[in-house]
GROMACS .gro file of N, CA and C in nm:
model
  117
    1MET      N    1   9.553   6.886   8.948
    1MET     CA    2   9.667   6.967   8.993
    1MET      C    3   9.726   7.048   8.877
    2ASP      N    4   9.742   6.982   8.761
    2ASP     CA    5   9.800   7.050   8.645
    2ASP      C    6   9.712   7.165   8.597
    3LEU      N    7   9.580   7.140   8.594
    3LEU     CA    8   9.487   7.245   8.551
    3LEU      C    9   9.490   7.363   8.647
    4GLY      N   10   9.500   7.334   8.777
    4GLY     CA   11   9.508   7.440   8.877
    4GLY      C   12   9.632   7.524   8.859
    5ALA      N   13   9.746   7.457   8.836
    5ALA     CA   14   9.873   7.528   8.817
    5ALA      C   15   9.867   7.612   8.690
    6GLU      N   16   9.807   7.557   8.585
    6GLU     CA   17   9.795   7.628   8.459
    6GLU      C   18   9.707   7.753   8.476
    7TYR      N   19   9.596   7.735   8.545
    7TYR     CA   20   9.505   7.847   8.572
    7TYR      C   21   9.576   7.954   8.654
    8PHE      N   22   9.650   7.911   8.755
    8PHE     CA   23   9.723   8.003   8.842
    8PHE      C   24   9.826   8.081   8.763
    9ASP      N   25   9.894   8.014   8.670
    9ASP     CA   26   9.995   8.078   8.586
    9ASP      C   27   9.931   8.186   8.498
   10ILE      N   28   9.817   8.153   8.438
   10ILE     CA   29   9.743   8.248   8.354
   10ILE      C   30   9.696   8.366   8.439
   11GLU      N   31   9.647   8.335   8.559
   11GLU     CA   32   9.600   8.438   8.651
   11GLU      C   33   9.714   8.533   8.686
   12LEU      N   34   9.832   8.478   8.713
   12LEU     CA   35   9.948   8.561   8.745
   12LEU      C   36   9.985   8.651   8.628
   13LYS      N   37   9.983   8.595   8.507
   13LYS     CA   38  10.018   8.674   8.388
   13LYS      C   39   9.921   8.789   8.366
   14VAL      N   40   9.794   8.767   8.403
   14VAL     CA   41   9.692   8.872   8.386
   14VAL      C   42   9.696   8.973   8.501
   15ILE      N   43   9.709   8.922   8.624
   15ILE     CA   44   9.698   9.009   8.742
   15ILE      C   45   9.824   9.091   8.768
   16ILE      N   46   9.943   9.033   8.749
   16ILE     CA   47  10.066   9.104   8.784
   16ILE      C   48  10.083   9.238   8.711
   17PRO      N   49  10.060   9.249   8.580
   17PRO     CA   50  10.071   9.381   8.517
   17PRO      C   51   9.971   9.481   8.573
   18ALA      N   52   9.849   9.437   8.600
   18ALA     CA   53   9.747   9.524   8.658
   18ALA      C   54   9.787   9.566   8.799
   19LEU      N   55   9.839   9.469   8.875
   19LEU     CA   56   9.885   9.495   9.011
   19LEU      C   57  10.001   9.592   9.009
   20ASP      N   58  10.090   9.575   8.909
   20ASP     CA   59  10.205   9.664   8.897
   20ASP      C   60  10.159   9.808   8.876
   21TYR      N   61  10.061   9.827   8.791
   21TYR     CA   62  10.008   9.960   8.763
   21TYR      C   63   9.936  10.018   8.885
   22SER      N   64   9.849   9.938   8.946
   22SER     CA   65   9.773   9.987   9.061
   22SER      C   66   9.862  10.007   9.183
   23SER      N   67   9.965   9.924   9.197
   23SER     CA   68  10.055   9.940   9.312
   23SER      C   69  10.135  10.070   9.300
   24ARG      N   70  10.167  10.111   9.177
   24ARG     CA   71  10.232  10.241   9.158
   24ARG      C   72  10.140  10.354   9.203
   25LEU      N   73  10.012  10.344   9.168
   25LEU     CA   74   9.915  10.446   9.210
   25LEU      C   75   9.902  10.448   9.362
   26VAL      N   76   9.899  10.329   9.423
   26VAL     CA   77   9.889  10.319   9.568
   26VAL      C   78  10.012  10.380   9.635
   27LEU      N   79  10.131  10.352   9.581
   27LEU     CA   80  10.253  10.410   9.636
   27LEU      C   81  10.253  10.561   9.624
   28LEU      N   82  10.206  10.613   9.511
   28LEU     CA   83  10.195  10.758   9.494
   28LEU      C   84  10.099  10.817   9.597
   29LEU      N   85   9.987  10.750   9.617
   29LEU     CA   86   9.888  10.797   9.715
   29LEU      C   87   9.946  10.796   9.856
   30ILE      N   88  10.016  10.688   9.891
   30ILE     CA   89  10.079  10.678  10.023
   30ILE      C   90  10.183  10.788  10.042
   31ASN      N   91  10.265  10.810   9.941
   31ASN     CA   92  10.365  10.917   9.949
   31ASN      C   93  10.300  11.053   9.967
   32PHE      N   94  10.190  11.076   9.896
   32PHE     CA   95  10.116  11.202   9.906
   32PHE      C   96  10.061  11.221  10.047
   33LEU      N   97  10.000  11.114  10.102
   33LEU     CA   98   9.944  11.122  10.237
   33LEU      C   99  10.052  11.141  10.342
   34LEU      N  100  10.165  11.074  10.325
   34LEU     CA  101  10.277  11.093  10.418
   34LEU      C  102  10.330  11.235  10.411
   35ALA      N  103  10.339  11.288  10.290
   35ALA     CA  104  10.387  11.426  10.273
   35ALA      C  105  10.293  11.524  10.344
   36LEU      N  106  10.161  11.503  10.329
   36LEU     CA  107  10.064  11.588  10.398
   36LEU      C  108  10.077  11.575  10.549
   37HIS      N  109  10.099  11.453  10.594
   37HIS     CA  110  10.109  11.426  10.737
   37HIS      C  111  10.231  11.495  10.799
   38TYR      N  112  10.341  11.500  10.724
   38TYR     CA  113  10.465  11.554  10.780
   38TYR      C  114  10.485  11.703  10.754
   39ILE      N  115  10.391  11.767  10.682
   39ILE     CA  116  10.404  11.911  10.659
   39ILE      C  117  10.372  11.986  10.789
   0.00000   0.00000   0.00000
């Protein structure tokens, strides 16, 4: 259990910054598509 929690914590520390960056790109893409849709 402890090893799993430790691994999960490391995974979160690695993935969250990457997710933060990619989620910004995804939000920009969604905003762009919505803008095209509503023009």
